[in-house]
């Protein structure tokens, strides 16, 4: 019913201008309904849908800041990414490990993305912490739990050990821009995991852990420009496993907010059955 009414309202209020421009922007909590968004994109006169990734109430902060900047004479540029939160250095990650009561076992590795890909390629789930925290409800490769989607059962393992959530909730694929058009059968932008797409059936057996039972995936297309370390990880995984796709879910336990700091990540790590945590280039393991 929501989809039916939303499509009718779009046609009634915006049909003429969308036919002229091909573009539509959505905000508000309903804009996070990925199935509705897929139906909007499939309208014959829609070339591009933009959904600001924090389009619920938290996004009003970004709107207020943008409005204030406009009043002050600033030029408002296109939003290219959602990496707007705090970041932490290797030294700060080491300090958090040294101060943590669980006395973590940790080592500094030479190439964090490469080591992470090797752990994933061996079938392990991995807590992945790097760069600036994402703004909004979706983990986009900076505060994520990752898995290799070509391994049958890795989603169930993440559910049982870490997320404790209903199995019908699909896990999302992050993919390199080099394979996105073939996998999603469209070149529509998808940087924020706010849309579902029909997956190319040729990929179903290659990445079974991130294709929903209705044949769709809530996808994130990753570019080197916006997240170079995450891009490098997926590139390494592609060399090891043949697929430029990683399973990506938020770095938190059910009912808790997404992790922000290294200390938050360590607390979560020791409150679940995860075995590997990558804090920038610092690899934390359990006995």
PDB file of C-alpha atoms in Angstrom:
ATOM      1  CA  UNK A   1       0.000   0.000   0.000  1.00  0.00           C
ATOM      2  CA  UNK A   2       2.854   2.360   0.829  1.00  0.00           C
ATOM      3  CA  UNK A   3       4.476   1.710  -2.559  1.00  0.00           C
ATOM      4  CA  UNK A   4       1.175   2.172  -4.389  1.00  0.00           C
ATOM      5  CA  UNK A   5       0.379   5.491  -2.690  1.00  0.00           C
ATOM      6  CA  UNK A   6       3.926   6.836  -2.975  1.00  0.00           C
ATOM      7  CA  UNK A   7       4.044   6.137  -6.710  1.00  0.00           C
ATOM      8  CA  UNK A   8       0.647   7.778  -7.181  1.00  0.00           C
ATOM      9  CA  UNK A   9       1.775  10.884  -5.255  1.00  0.00           C
ATOM     10  CA  UNK A  10       5.013  11.094  -7.259  1.00  0.00           C
ATOM     11  CA  UNK A  11       3.029  10.949 -10.496  1.00  0.00           C
ATOM     12  CA  UNK A  12       0.434  13.491  -9.309  1.00  0.00           C
ATOM     13  CA  UNK A  13       2.797  16.097  -7.854  1.00  0.00           C
ATOM     14  CA  UNK A  14       6.065  15.538  -9.748  1.00  0.00           C
ATOM     15  CA  UNK A  15       5.258  13.605 -12.923  1.00  0.00           C
ATOM     16  CA  UNK A  16       5.631  16.581 -15.272  1.00  0.00           C
ATOM     17  CA  UNK A  17       8.970  17.792 -13.906  1.00  0.00           C
ATOM     18  CA  UNK A  18      10.439  14.273 -13.686  1.00  0.00           C
ATOM     19  CA  UNK A  19       9.559  13.703 -17.343  1.00  0.00           C
ATOM     20  CA  UNK A  20      11.448  16.911 -18.105  1.00  0.00           C
ATOM     21  CA  UNK A  21      14.532  16.313 -15.923  1.00  0.00           C
ATOM     22  CA  UNK A  22      14.584  12.557 -15.287  1.00  0.00           C
ATOM     23  CA  UNK A  23      15.648  13.209 -11.696  1.00  0.00           C
ATOM     24  CA  UNK A  24      13.983  12.904  -8.296  1.00  0.00           C
ATOM     25  CA  UNK A  25      15.230  13.371  -4.704  1.00  0.00           C
ATOM     26  CA  UNK A  26      13.698  11.669  -1.662  1.00  0.00           C
ATOM     27  CA  UNK A  27      14.186  12.348   2.046  1.00  0.00           C
ATOM     28  CA  UNK A  28      12.488  11.366   5.299  1.00  0.00           C
ATOM     29  CA  UNK A  29      12.309   7.947   6.918  1.00  0.00           C
ATOM     30  CA  UNK A  30      10.188   6.491   4.102  1.00  0.00           C
ATOM     31  CA  UNK A  31      13.093   7.195   1.731  1.00  0.00           C
ATOM     32  CA  UNK A  32      14.983   4.362   3.468  1.00  0.00           C
ATOM     33  CA  UNK A  33      12.392   1.876   2.119  1.00  0.00           C
ATOM     34  CA  UNK A  34      14.663   0.210  -0.394  1.00  0.00           C
ATOM     35  CA  UNK A  35      11.922  -1.736  -2.161  1.00  0.00           C
ATOM     36  CA  UNK A  36       9.908   1.430  -2.785  1.00  0.00           C
ATOM     37  CA  UNK A  37      13.068   3.076  -4.105  1.00  0.00           C
ATOM     38  CA  UNK A  38      13.593   0.215  -6.553  1.00  0.00           C
ATOM     39  CA  UNK A  39      10.097   0.750  -7.912  1.00  0.00           C
ATOM     40  CA  UNK A  40      10.731   4.497  -8.300  1.00  0.00           C
ATOM     41  CA  UNK A  41      13.959   3.841 -10.233  1.00  0.00           C
ATOM     42  CA  UNK A  42      12.094   1.436 -12.515  1.00  0.00           C
ATOM     43  CA  UNK A  43       9.609   4.122 -13.603  1.00  0.00           C
ATOM     44  CA  UNK A  44      10.216   4.676 -17.318  1.00  0.00           C
ATOM     45  CA  UNK A  45      10.813   8.416 -16.989  1.00  0.00           C
ATOM     46  CA  UNK A  46      13.181   8.259 -13.957  1.00  0.00           C
ATOM     47  CA  UNK A  47      16.861   8.383 -14.882  1.00  0.00           C
ATOM     48  CA  UNK A  48      18.221   8.946 -11.364  1.00  0.00           C
ATOM     49  CA  UNK A  49      16.904   8.833  -7.799  1.00  0.00           C
ATOM     50  CA  UNK A  50      18.968  10.460  -5.034  1.00  0.00           C
ATOM     51  CA  UNK A  51      18.378   9.527  -1.391  1.00  0.00           C
ATOM     52  CA  UNK A  52      20.536  11.283   1.191  1.00  0.00           C
ATOM     53  CA  UNK A  53      21.805   8.344   3.295  1.00  0.00           C
ATOM     54  CA  UNK A  54      20.803   9.837   6.661  1.00  0.00           C
ATOM     55  CA  UNK A  55      17.353  10.723   5.399  1.00  0.00           C
ATOM     56  CA  UNK A  56      15.630  10.122   8.735  1.00  0.00           C
ATOM     57  CA  UNK A  57      15.517  12.633  11.579  1.00  0.00           C
ATOM     58  CA  UNK A  58      19.303  12.629  12.015  1.00  0.00           C
ATOM     59  CA  UNK A  59      19.653  14.074   8.508  1.00  0.00           C
ATOM     60  CA  UNK A  60      18.066  17.351   9.618  1.00  0.00           C
ATOM     61  CA  UNK A  61      21.486  18.291  11.076  1.00  0.00           C
ATOM     62  CA  UNK A  62      23.030  18.102   7.600  1.00  0.00           C
ATOM     63  CA  UNK A  63      20.107  20.043   6.163  1.00  0.00           C
ATOM     64  CA  UNK A  64      20.460  22.764   8.809  1.00  0.00           C
ATOM     65  CA  UNK A  65      24.213  23.041   8.216  1.00  0.00           C
ATOM     66  CA  UNK A  66      23.680  23.210   4.441  1.00  0.00           C
ATOM     67  CA  UNK A  67      21.031  25.917   4.849  1.00  0.00           C
ATOM     68  CA  UNK A  68      23.255  27.961   7.172  1.00  0.00           C
ATOM     69  CA  UNK A  69      26.164  27.653   4.717  1.00  0.00           C
ATOM     70  CA  UNK A  70      23.894  28.794   1.876  1.00  0.00           C
ATOM     71  CA  UNK A  71      22.784  31.853   3.867  1.00  0.00           C
ATOM     72  CA  UNK A  72      26.452  32.639   4.535  1.00  0.00           C
ATOM     73  CA  UNK A  73      27.177  32.663   0.798  1.00  0.00           C
ATOM     74  CA  UNK A  74      28.887  29.273   0.566  1.00  0.00           C
ATOM     75  CA  UNK A  75      28.648  27.251  -2.637  1.00  0.00           C
ATOM     76  CA  UNK A  76      26.901  23.959  -1.823  1.00  0.00           C
ATOM     77  CA  UNK A  77      28.588  21.074  -3.616  1.00  0.00           C
ATOM     78  CA  UNK A  78      27.148  17.682  -4.481  1.00  0.00           C
ATOM     79  CA  UNK A  79      27.295  15.117  -1.685  1.00  0.00           C
ATOM     80  CA  UNK A  80      29.873  12.576  -2.890  1.00  0.00           C
ATOM     81  CA  UNK A  81      30.146  10.361   0.217  1.00  0.00           C
ATOM     82  CA  UNK A  82      28.905   9.886   3.786  1.00  0.00           C
ATOM     83  CA  UNK A  83      32.298   9.629   5.535  1.00  0.00           C
ATOM     84  CA  UNK A  84      31.764  12.643   7.770  1.00  0.00           C
ATOM     85  CA  UNK A  85      32.483  11.264  11.257  1.00  0.00           C
ATOM     86  CA  UNK A  86      35.664  10.955  13.359  1.00  0.00           C
ATOM     87  CA  UNK A  87      38.725   8.947  12.372  1.00  0.00           C
ATOM     88  CA  UNK A  88      41.547   7.475  14.467  1.00  0.00           C
ATOM     89  CA  UNK A  89      45.257   6.879  13.854  1.00  0.00           C
ATOM     90  CA  UNK A  90      47.135   3.600  14.264  1.00  0.00           C
ATOM     91  CA  UNK A  91      48.718   5.073  17.378  1.00  0.00           C
ATOM     92  CA  UNK A  92      45.304   5.848  18.886  1.00  0.00           C
ATOM     93  CA  UNK A  93      44.178   2.289  18.085  1.00  0.00           C
ATOM     94  CA  UNK A  94      47.281   0.868  19.796  1.00  0.00           C
ATOM     95  CA  UNK A  95      46.671   3.084  22.835  1.00  0.00           C
ATOM     96  CA  UNK A  96      43.078   1.816  23.057  1.00  0.00           C
ATOM     97  CA  UNK A  97      44.331  -1.785  22.951  1.00  0.00           C
ATOM     98  CA  UNK A  98      46.941  -1.147  25.638  1.00  0.00           C
ATOM     99  CA  UNK A  99      44.372   0.504  27.915  1.00  0.00           C
ATOM    100  CA  UNK A 100      41.599  -2.067  27.442  1.00  0.00           C
ATOM    101  CA  UNK A 101      40.879  -4.347  30.450  1.00  0.00           C
ATOM    102  CA  UNK A 102      40.617  -7.446  28.213  1.00  0.00           C
ATOM    103  CA  UNK A 103      44.343  -7.060  27.418  1.00  0.00           C
ATOM    104  CA  UNK A 104      43.937  -7.584  23.657  1.00  0.00           C
ATOM    105  CA  UNK A 105      46.425  -9.588  21.593  1.00  0.00           C
ATOM    106  CA  UNK A 106      47.361  -7.278  18.746  1.00  0.00           C
ATOM    107  CA  UNK A 107      49.945  -6.822  16.011  1.00  0.00           C
ATOM    108  CA  UNK A 108      50.575  -4.051  13.506  1.00  0.00           C
ATOM    109  CA  UNK A 109      50.424  -5.416   9.954  1.00  0.00           C
ATOM    110  CA  UNK A 110      52.137  -3.945   6.934  1.00  0.00           C
ATOM    111  CA  UNK A 111      49.091  -3.880   4.632  1.00  0.00           C
ATOM    112  CA  UNK A 112      45.742  -3.792   6.452  1.00  0.00           C
ATOM    113  CA  UNK A 113      43.456  -4.238   3.411  1.00  0.00           C
ATOM    114  CA  UNK A 114      45.524  -7.160   2.075  1.00  0.00           C
ATOM    115  CA  UNK A 115      45.592  -8.947   5.443  1.00  0.00           C
ATOM    116  CA  UNK A 116      41.852  -8.379   5.850  1.00  0.00           C
ATOM    117  CA  UNK A 117      41.189  -9.898   2.429  1.00  0.00           C
ATOM    118  CA  UNK A 118      43.264 -12.957   3.331  1.00  0.00           C
ATOM    119  CA  UNK A 119      41.224 -13.493   6.506  1.00  0.00           C
ATOM    120  CA  UNK A 120      37.977 -13.159   4.558  1.00  0.00           C
ATOM    121  CA  UNK A 121      39.206 -15.492   1.808  1.00  0.00           C
ATOM    122  CA  UNK A 122      39.791 -18.147   4.483  1.00  0.00           C
ATOM    123  CA  UNK A 123      36.085 -17.978   5.399  1.00  0.00           C
ATOM    124  CA  UNK A 124      36.377 -15.794   8.513  1.00  0.00           C
ATOM    125  CA  UNK A 125      34.029 -12.963   9.453  1.00  0.00           C
ATOM    126  CA  UNK A 126      35.985  -9.791  10.245  1.00  0.00           C
ATOM    127  CA  UNK A 127      35.289  -6.615  12.199  1.00  0.00           C
ATOM    128  CA  UNK A 128      36.650  -3.826   9.965  1.00  0.00           C
ATOM    129  CA  UNK A 129      37.347  -0.382  11.450  1.00  0.00           C
ATOM    130  CA  UNK A 130      39.044   2.320   9.377  1.00  0.00           C
ATOM    131  CA  UNK A 131      38.772   5.909   8.220  1.00  0.00           C
ATOM    132  CA  UNK A 132      36.019   8.347   9.086  1.00  0.00           C
ATOM    133  CA  UNK A 133      32.799   6.963  10.519  1.00  0.00           C
ATOM    134  CA  UNK A 134      29.772   6.896   8.215  1.00  0.00           C
ATOM    135  CA  UNK A 135      26.970   9.444   8.692  1.00  0.00           C
ATOM    136  CA  UNK A 136      23.594   7.721   8.734  1.00  0.00           C
ATOM    137  CA  UNK A 137      22.268   4.234   9.492  1.00  0.00           C
ATOM    138  CA  UNK A 138      24.283   2.221   6.952  1.00  0.00           C
ATOM    139  CA  UNK A 139      27.791   0.869   7.355  1.00  0.00           C
ATOM    140  CA  UNK A 140      29.652   1.735   4.166  1.00  0.00           C
ATOM    141  CA  UNK A 141      33.057   0.163   4.684  1.00  0.00           C
ATOM    142  CA  UNK A 142      34.468   2.113   7.625  1.00  0.00           C
ATOM    143  CA  UNK A 143      32.577   0.578  10.577  1.00  0.00           C
ATOM    144  CA  UNK A 144      31.610  -2.815   9.160  1.00  0.00           C
ATOM    145  CA  UNK A 145      31.483  -6.536   9.811  1.00  0.00           C
ATOM    146  CA  UNK A 146      32.618  -8.234   6.634  1.00  0.00           C
ATOM    147  CA  UNK A 147      32.422 -11.713   5.138  1.00  0.00           C
ATOM    148  CA  UNK A 148      33.225 -13.426   1.856  1.00  0.00           C
ATOM    149  CA  UNK A 149      29.793 -13.847   0.182  1.00  0.00           C
ATOM    150  CA  UNK A 150      30.991 -16.797  -1.889  1.00  0.00           C
ATOM    151  CA  UNK A 151      31.263 -18.931   1.271  1.00  0.00           C
ATOM    152  CA  UNK A 152      27.925 -20.689   1.953  1.00  0.00           C
ATOM    153  CA  UNK A 153      26.965 -20.214   5.585  1.00  0.00           C
ATOM    154  CA  UNK A 154      29.027 -17.120   6.351  1.00  0.00           C
ATOM    155  CA  UNK A 155      25.856 -15.025   6.820  1.00  0.00           C
ATOM    156  CA  UNK A 156      24.463 -17.573   9.281  1.00  0.00           C
ATOM    157  CA  UNK A 157      27.767 -17.532  11.129  1.00  0.00           C
ATOM    158  CA  UNK A 158      27.700 -13.740  11.419  1.00  0.00           C
ATOM    159  CA  UNK A 159      24.097 -13.953  12.619  1.00  0.00           C
ATOM    160  CA  UNK A 160      24.809 -16.607  15.224  1.00  0.00           C
ATOM    161  CA  UNK A 161      28.075 -15.177  16.522  1.00  0.00           C
ATOM    162  CA  UNK A 162      27.558 -11.457  16.269  1.00  0.00           C
ATOM    163  CA  UNK A 163      24.349  -9.888  14.994  1.00  0.00           C
ATOM    164  CA  UNK A 164      21.697 -12.110  16.625  1.00  0.00           C
ATOM    165  CA  UNK A 165      19.073 -10.954  14.130  1.00  0.00           C
ATOM    166  CA  UNK A 166      16.335 -12.599  12.075  1.00  0.00           C
ATOM    167  CA  UNK A 167      17.707 -14.633   9.164  1.00  0.00           C
ATOM    168  CA  UNK A 168      15.143 -13.188   6.731  1.00  0.00           C
ATOM    169  CA  UNK A 169      16.933  -9.846   6.988  1.00  0.00           C
ATOM    170  CA  UNK A 170      19.294  -9.837   4.008  1.00  0.00           C
ATOM    171  CA  UNK A 171      22.968  -8.965   4.267  1.00  0.00           C
ATOM    172  CA  UNK A 172      24.230  -6.412   1.779  1.00  0.00           C
ATOM    173  CA  UNK A 173      26.950  -6.592  -0.863  1.00  0.00           C
ATOM    174  CA  UNK A 174      29.612  -3.928  -1.299  1.00  0.00           C
ATOM    175  CA  UNK A 175      31.083  -4.208  -4.791  1.00  0.00           C
ATOM    176  CA  UNK A 176      33.692  -2.488  -6.899  1.00  0.00           C
ATOM    177  CA  UNK A 177      32.460  -0.071  -9.541  1.00  0.00           C
ATOM    178  CA  UNK A 178      34.188  -2.294 -12.127  1.00  0.00           C
ATOM    179  CA  UNK A 179      31.590  -5.085 -11.721  1.00  0.00           C
ATOM    180  CA  UNK A 180      28.527  -3.153 -10.538  1.00  0.00           C
ATOM    181  CA  UNK A 181      26.829  -2.669 -13.900  1.00  0.00           C
ATOM    182  CA  UNK A 182      27.096  -6.362 -14.783  1.00  0.00           C
ATOM    183  CA  UNK A 183      26.001  -7.530 -11.338  1.00  0.00           C
ATOM    184  CA  UNK A 184      23.111  -5.064 -10.850  1.00  0.00           C
ATOM    185  CA  UNK A 185      22.104  -4.847 -14.534  1.00  0.00           C
ATOM    186  CA  UNK A 186      22.100  -1.041 -14.380  1.00  0.00           C
ATOM    187  CA  UNK A 187      24.541   1.865 -14.145  1.00  0.00           C
ATOM    188  CA  UNK A 188      22.333   3.750 -11.674  1.00  0.00           C
ATOM    189  CA  UNK A 189      24.411   5.311  -8.852  1.00  0.00           C
ATOM    190  CA  UNK A 190      24.277   3.320  -5.599  1.00  0.00           C
ATOM    191  CA  UNK A 191      26.836   4.656  -3.093  1.00  0.00           C
ATOM    192  CA  UNK A 192      24.736   4.473   0.096  1.00  0.00           C
ATOM    193  CA  UNK A 193      22.877   1.118   0.279  1.00  0.00           C
ATOM    194  CA  UNK A 194      19.547   2.897  -0.133  1.00  0.00           C
ATOM    195  CA  UNK A 195      18.277   0.890  -3.128  1.00  0.00           C
ATOM    196  CA  UNK A 196      17.674  -2.734  -4.028  1.00  0.00           C
ATOM    197  CA  UNK A 197      18.376  -4.036  -7.513  1.00  0.00           C
ATOM    198  CA  UNK A 198      17.616  -7.252  -9.375  1.00  0.00           C
ATOM    199  CA  UNK A 199      20.822  -9.271  -9.334  1.00  0.00           C
ATOM    200  CA  UNK A 200      22.089 -10.710 -12.609  1.00  0.00           C
ATOM    201  CA  UNK A 201      21.233 -14.442 -12.283  1.00  0.00           C
ATOM    202  CA  UNK A 202      24.742 -15.292 -13.465  1.00  0.00           C
ATOM    203  CA  UNK A 203      26.009 -13.991 -10.099  1.00  0.00           C
ATOM    204  CA  UNK A 204      23.571 -15.895  -7.860  1.00  0.00           C
ATOM    205  CA  UNK A 205      25.826 -18.909  -7.321  1.00  0.00           C
ATOM    206  CA  UNK A 206      28.952 -16.763  -7.072  1.00  0.00           C
ATOM    207  CA  UNK A 207      27.752 -14.630  -4.132  1.00  0.00           C
ATOM    208  CA  UNK A 208      24.853 -16.581  -2.558  1.00  0.00           C
ATOM    209  CA  UNK A 209      25.207 -14.963   0.869  1.00  0.00           C
ATOM    210  CA  UNK A 210      24.169 -11.490  -0.324  1.00  0.00           C
ATOM    211  CA  UNK A 211      21.388 -12.313  -2.814  1.00  0.00           C
ATOM    212  CA  UNK A 212      17.959 -12.207  -1.174  1.00  0.00           C
ATOM    213  CA  UNK A 213      15.470 -14.987  -1.846  1.00  0.00           C
ATOM    214  CA  UNK A 214      13.537 -12.669  -4.190  1.00  0.00           C
ATOM    215  CA  UNK A 215      16.655 -12.259  -6.361  1.00  0.00           C
ATOM    216  CA  UNK A 216      17.494  -8.731  -5.202  1.00  0.00           C
ATOM    217  CA  UNK A 217      20.366  -7.122  -3.290  1.00  0.00           C
ATOM    218  CA  UNK A 218      20.616  -3.873  -1.336  1.00  0.00           C
ATOM    219  CA  UNK A 219      23.892  -2.841  -2.872  1.00  0.00           C
ATOM    220  CA  UNK A 220      26.724  -0.412  -2.263  1.00  0.00           C
ATOM    221  CA  UNK A 221      28.948   0.470  -5.198  1.00  0.00           C
ATOM    222  CA  UNK A 222      32.437   1.383  -3.938  1.00  0.00           C
ATOM    223  CA  UNK A 223      34.761   3.799  -5.739  1.00  0.00           C
ATOM    224  CA  UNK A 224      38.488   4.230  -5.205  1.00  0.00           C
ATOM    225  CA  UNK A 225      38.075   8.008  -4.862  1.00  0.00           C
ATOM    226  CA  UNK A 226      35.689   7.909  -1.892  1.00  0.00           C
ATOM    227  CA  UNK A 227      37.055   4.935   0.091  1.00  0.00           C
ATOM    228  CA  UNK A 228      40.510   3.816  -1.118  1.00  0.00           C
ATOM    229  CA  UNK A 229      41.262   1.349   1.708  1.00  0.00           C
ATOM    230  CA  UNK A 230      37.923  -0.441   1.384  1.00  0.00           C
ATOM    231  CA  UNK A 231      38.372  -0.498  -2.384  1.00  0.00           C
ATOM    232  CA  UNK A 232      41.839  -2.043  -1.948  1.00  0.00           C
ATOM    233  CA  UNK A 233      40.420  -4.735   0.359  1.00  0.00           C
ATOM    234  CA  UNK A 234      37.796  -5.777  -2.209  1.00  0.00           C
ATOM    235  CA  UNK A 235      40.434  -5.718  -4.975  1.00  0.00           C
ATOM    236  CA  UNK A 236      42.613  -8.120  -2.953  1.00  0.00           C
ATOM    237  CA  UNK A 237      39.603 -10.350  -2.270  1.00  0.00           C
ATOM    238  CA  UNK A 238      38.819 -10.444  -5.993  1.00  0.00           C
ATOM    239  CA  UNK A 239      42.361 -11.687  -6.704  1.00  0.00           C
ATOM    240  CA  UNK A 240      42.000 -14.417  -4.076  1.00  0.00           C
ATOM    241  CA  UNK A 241      38.404 -15.535  -4.721  1.00  0.00           C
ATOM    242  CA  UNK A 242      37.432 -14.212  -8.152  1.00  0.00           C
ATOM    243  CA  UNK A 243      34.610 -11.908  -6.994  1.00  0.00           C
ATOM    244  CA  UNK A 244      34.892  -8.151  -6.431  1.00  0.00           C
ATOM    245  CA  UNK A 245      32.145  -8.305  -3.796  1.00  0.00           C
ATOM    246  CA  UNK A 246      32.140  -8.436   0.010  1.00  0.00           C
ATOM    247  CA  UNK A 247      29.314  -9.043   2.488  1.00  0.00           C
ATOM    248  CA  UNK A 248      28.935  -5.905   4.592  1.00  0.00           C
ATOM    249  CA  UNK A 249      26.870  -5.311   7.730  1.00  0.00           C
ATOM    250  CA  UNK A 250      27.169  -2.684  10.440  1.00  0.00           C
ATOM    251  CA  UNK A 251      29.770  -2.986  13.206  1.00  0.00           C
ATOM    252  CA  UNK A 252      27.472  -3.432  16.180  1.00  0.00           C
ATOM    253  CA  UNK A 253      25.367  -5.971  17.999  1.00  0.00           C
ATOM    254  CA  UNK A 254      21.589  -6.017  17.734  1.00  0.00           C
ATOM    255  CA  UNK A 255      19.958  -3.124  19.568  1.00  0.00           C
ATOM    256  CA  UNK A 256      23.219  -1.211  19.973  1.00  0.00           C
ATOM    257  CA  UNK A 257      24.428   1.815  17.983  1.00  0.00           C
ATOM    258  CA  UNK A 258      27.146   1.534  15.375  1.00  0.00           C
ATOM    259  CA  UNK A 259      30.691   1.542  16.732  1.00  0.00           C
ATOM    260  CA  UNK A 260      32.485   4.907  16.662  1.00  0.00           C
ATOM    261  CA  UNK A 261      35.844   4.662  18.490  1.00  0.00           C
ATOM    262  CA  UNK A 262      38.519   1.957  18.853  1.00  0.00           C
ATOM    263  CA  UNK A 263      37.426   1.417  22.452  1.00  0.00           C
ATOM    264  CA  UNK A 264      33.823   0.925  21.287  1.00  0.00           C
ATOM    265  CA  UNK A 265      35.079  -1.640  18.772  1.00  0.00           C
ATOM    266  CA  UNK A 266      37.073  -3.533  21.406  1.00  0.00           C
ATOM    267  CA  UNK A 267      34.110  -3.598  23.798  1.00  0.00           C
ATOM    268  CA  UNK A 268      31.914  -5.036  21.069  1.00  0.00           C
ATOM    269  CA  UNK A 269      34.641  -7.510  20.001  1.00  0.00           C
ATOM    270  CA  UNK A 270      34.894  -8.960  23.502  1.00  0.00           C
ATOM    271  CA  UNK A 271      31.101  -9.072  23.845  1.00  0.00           C
ATOM    272  CA  UNK A 272      30.590 -11.447  20.891  1.00  0.00           C
ATOM    273  CA  UNK A 273      32.187 -14.468  19.232  1.00  0.00           C
ATOM    274  CA  UNK A 274      34.118 -12.619  16.529  1.00  0.00           C
ATOM    275  CA  UNK A 275      37.713 -13.829  16.240  1.00  0.00           C
ATOM    276  CA  UNK A 276      39.319 -11.028  14.198  1.00  0.00           C
ATOM    277  CA  UNK A 277      39.193  -7.238  14.466  1.00  0.00           C
ATOM    278  CA  UNK A 278      41.129  -4.878  12.204  1.00  0.00           C
ATOM    279  CA  UNK A 279      41.620  -1.397  13.688  1.00  0.00           C
ATOM    280  CA  UNK A 280      43.242   0.526  10.825  1.00  0.00           C
ATOM    281  CA  UNK A 281      46.479  -1.529  10.469  1.00  0.00           C
ATOM    282  CA  UNK A 282      46.207  -3.110  13.913  1.00  0.00           C
ATOM    283  CA  UNK A 283      45.000  -6.723  13.891  1.00  0.00           C
ATOM    284  CA  UNK A 284      43.372  -7.866  17.130  1.00  0.00           C
ATOM    285  CA  UNK A 285      42.861 -11.621  17.675  1.00  0.00           C
ATOM    286  CA  UNK A 286      41.463 -13.792  20.443  1.00  0.00           C
ATOM    287  CA  UNK A 287      43.357 -16.623  22.172  1.00  0.00           C
TER     288      UNK A 287
END
